[in-house]
């Protein structure tokens, strides 16, 4: 078990946005670092997981090290569903806008 591995949540409400973000992430990762990927999850060889969560989905029993949020998700949903699950270490939540959605 890698204790330095991160659990990253990407919260979305439109499938197209999630698909675009997944493609950007996969295009910018070294191919040898990706262990597995599907429409909802990317697992890296260092045990870091990136999971996509639909706003209308049911998310239970998780603790994330950081969260990235699609613009347009309500503040109420953020406060009651996202923020409370982003609690491992120092909670980091980021709202992605058009300027910050560019992945380096």
mmCIF file of C-alpha atoms in Angstrom, residues 6-101:
data_model
loop_
_atom_site.group_PDB
_atom_site.id
_atom_site.type_symbol
_atom_site.label_atom_id
_atom_site.label_comp_id
_atom_site.label_asym_id
_atom_site.label_seq_id
_atom_site.Cartn_x
_atom_site.Cartn_y
_atom_site.Cartn_z
ATOM 1 C CA UNK A 6 -3.802 10.493 -3.495
ATOM 2 C CA UNK A 7 -7.531 10.007 -3.884
ATOM 3 C CA UNK A 8 -8.770 12.688 -6.250
ATOM 4 C CA UNK A 9 -12.435 13.371 -6.958
ATOM 5 C CA UNK A 10 -13.652 15.218 -10.034
ATOM 6 C CA UNK A 11 -17.249 16.367 -9.565
ATOM 7 C CA UNK A 12 -19.364 17.123 -12.630
ATOM 8 C CA UNK A 13 -22.933 17.664 -13.746
ATOM 9 C CA UNK A 14 -22.524 17.345 -17.526
ATOM 10 C CA UNK A 15 -21.128 14.198 -19.128
ATOM 11 C CA UNK A 16 -19.447 16.157 -21.937
ATOM 12 C CA UNK A 17 -17.404 18.184 -19.452
ATOM 13 C CA UNK A 18 -16.325 15.016 -17.605
ATOM 14 C CA UNK A 19 -15.348 13.335 -20.898
ATOM 15 C CA UNK A 20 -13.275 16.374 -21.889
ATOM 16 C CA UNK A 21 -11.515 16.477 -18.522
ATOM 17 C CA UNK A 22 -10.789 12.722 -18.617
ATOM 18 C CA UNK A 23 -9.258 13.046 -22.098
ATOM 19 C CA UNK A 24 -7.132 16.039 -21.038
ATOM 20 C CA UNK A 25 -5.866 14.169 -18.003
ATOM 21 C CA UNK A 26 -5.034 11.017 -19.978
ATOM 22 C CA UNK A 27 -3.316 13.003 -22.747
ATOM 23 C CA UNK A 28 -1.083 14.753 -20.204
ATOM 24 C CA UNK A 29 -0.032 11.712 -18.181
ATOM 25 C CA UNK A 30 2.951 9.611 -19.200
ATOM 26 C CA UNK A 31 1.471 6.403 -20.668
ATOM 27 C CA UNK A 32 3.542 4.211 -18.325
ATOM 28 C CA UNK A 33 1.996 5.926 -15.274
ATOM 29 C CA UNK A 34 -1.564 4.788 -16.089
ATOM 30 C CA UNK A 35 -2.370 1.371 -14.630
ATOM 31 C CA UNK A 36 -6.085 1.313 -15.545
ATOM 32 C CA UNK A 37 -8.807 3.654 -16.750
ATOM 33 C CA UNK A 38 -12.535 3.582 -17.439
ATOM 34 C CA UNK A 39 -15.226 6.215 -17.906
ATOM 35 C CA UNK A 40 -15.411 6.806 -14.141
ATOM 36 C CA UNK A 41 -11.902 6.128 -12.864
ATOM 37 C CA UNK A 42 -8.213 6.472 -13.642
ATOM 38 C CA UNK A 43 -5.775 4.467 -11.536
ATOM 39 C CA UNK A 44 -2.087 5.327 -11.667
ATOM 40 C CA UNK A 45 0.803 2.973 -11.046
ATOM 41 C CA UNK A 46 1.563 4.745 -7.737
ATOM 42 C CA UNK A 47 -1.963 3.795 -6.493
ATOM 43 C CA UNK A 48 -3.325 7.329 -6.948
ATOM 44 C CA UNK A 49 -6.958 7.196 -8.069
ATOM 45 C CA UNK A 50 -8.879 9.858 -9.966
ATOM 46 C CA UNK A 51 -12.609 9.217 -9.768
ATOM 47 C CA UNK A 52 -15.368 11.095 -11.588
ATOM 48 C CA UNK A 53 -18.528 11.719 -9.553
ATOM 49 C CA UNK A 54 -21.794 12.823 -11.123
ATOM 50 C CA UNK A 55 -23.612 15.515 -9.168
ATOM 51 C CA UNK A 56 -26.823 13.483 -9.154
ATOM 52 C CA UNK A 57 -25.053 10.262 -8.167
ATOM 53 C CA UNK A 58 -24.882 8.620 -4.780
ATOM 54 C CA UNK A 59 -21.472 9.005 -3.175
ATOM 55 C CA UNK A 60 -20.986 7.287 0.151
ATOM 56 C CA UNK A 61 -18.162 6.089 2.311
ATOM 57 C CA UNK A 62 -15.324 7.954 0.672
ATOM 58 C CA UNK A 63 -12.557 10.243 1.802
ATOM 59 C CA UNK A 64 -10.735 12.267 -0.823
ATOM 60 C CA UNK A 65 -7.416 14.074 -0.604
ATOM 61 C CA UNK A 66 -8.539 16.681 -3.139
ATOM 62 C CA UNK A 67 -11.567 17.561 -5.233
ATOM 63 C CA UNK A 68 -12.002 19.395 -8.527
ATOM 64 C CA UNK A 69 -15.450 20.804 -9.253
ATOM 65 C CA UNK A 70 -17.175 21.724 -12.513
ATOM 66 C CA UNK A 71 -18.523 25.282 -12.560
ATOM 67 C CA UNK A 72 -22.267 25.350 -12.089
ATOM 68 C CA UNK A 73 -22.446 22.877 -9.222
ATOM 69 C CA UNK A 74 -24.453 24.495 -6.466
ATOM 70 C CA UNK A 75 -22.842 25.879 -3.341
ATOM 71 C CA UNK A 76 -25.261 23.798 -1.262
ATOM 72 C CA UNK A 77 -24.113 20.572 -2.963
ATOM 73 C CA UNK A 78 -20.493 21.644 -2.533
ATOM 74 C CA UNK A 79 -20.923 22.352 1.194
ATOM 75 C CA UNK A 80 -22.926 19.219 2.010
ATOM 76 C CA UNK A 81 -21.500 16.582 -0.337
ATOM 77 C CA UNK A 82 -18.094 17.567 -1.684
ATOM 78 C CA UNK A 83 -16.424 19.503 1.101
ATOM 79 C CA UNK A 84 -17.218 16.916 3.790
ATOM 80 C CA UNK A 85 -15.726 14.113 1.686
ATOM 81 C CA UNK A 86 -12.523 16.007 0.923
ATOM 82 C CA UNK A 87 -10.901 15.453 4.257
ATOM 83 C CA UNK A 88 -7.739 13.416 3.985
ATOM 84 C CA UNK A 89 -4.771 15.507 5.112
ATOM 85 C CA UNK A 90 -5.335 19.142 4.222
ATOM 86 C CA UNK A 91 -8.625 19.320 2.333
ATOM 87 C CA UNK A 92 -8.152 20.855 -1.094
ATOM 88 C CA UNK A 93 -11.118 21.784 -3.263
ATOM 89 C CA UNK A 94 -10.782 23.598 -6.562
ATOM 90 C CA UNK A 95 -13.421 24.968 -8.890
ATOM 91 C CA UNK A 96 -12.304 24.594 -12.498
ATOM 92 C CA UNK A 97 -13.065 27.454 -14.862
ATOM 93 C CA UNK A 98 -12.176 27.948 -18.511
ATOM 94 C CA UNK A 99 -8.777 29.445 -17.697
ATOM 95 C CA UNK A 100 -7.806 26.883 -15.072
ATOM 96 C CA UNK A 101 -9.066 23.826 -16.979
#
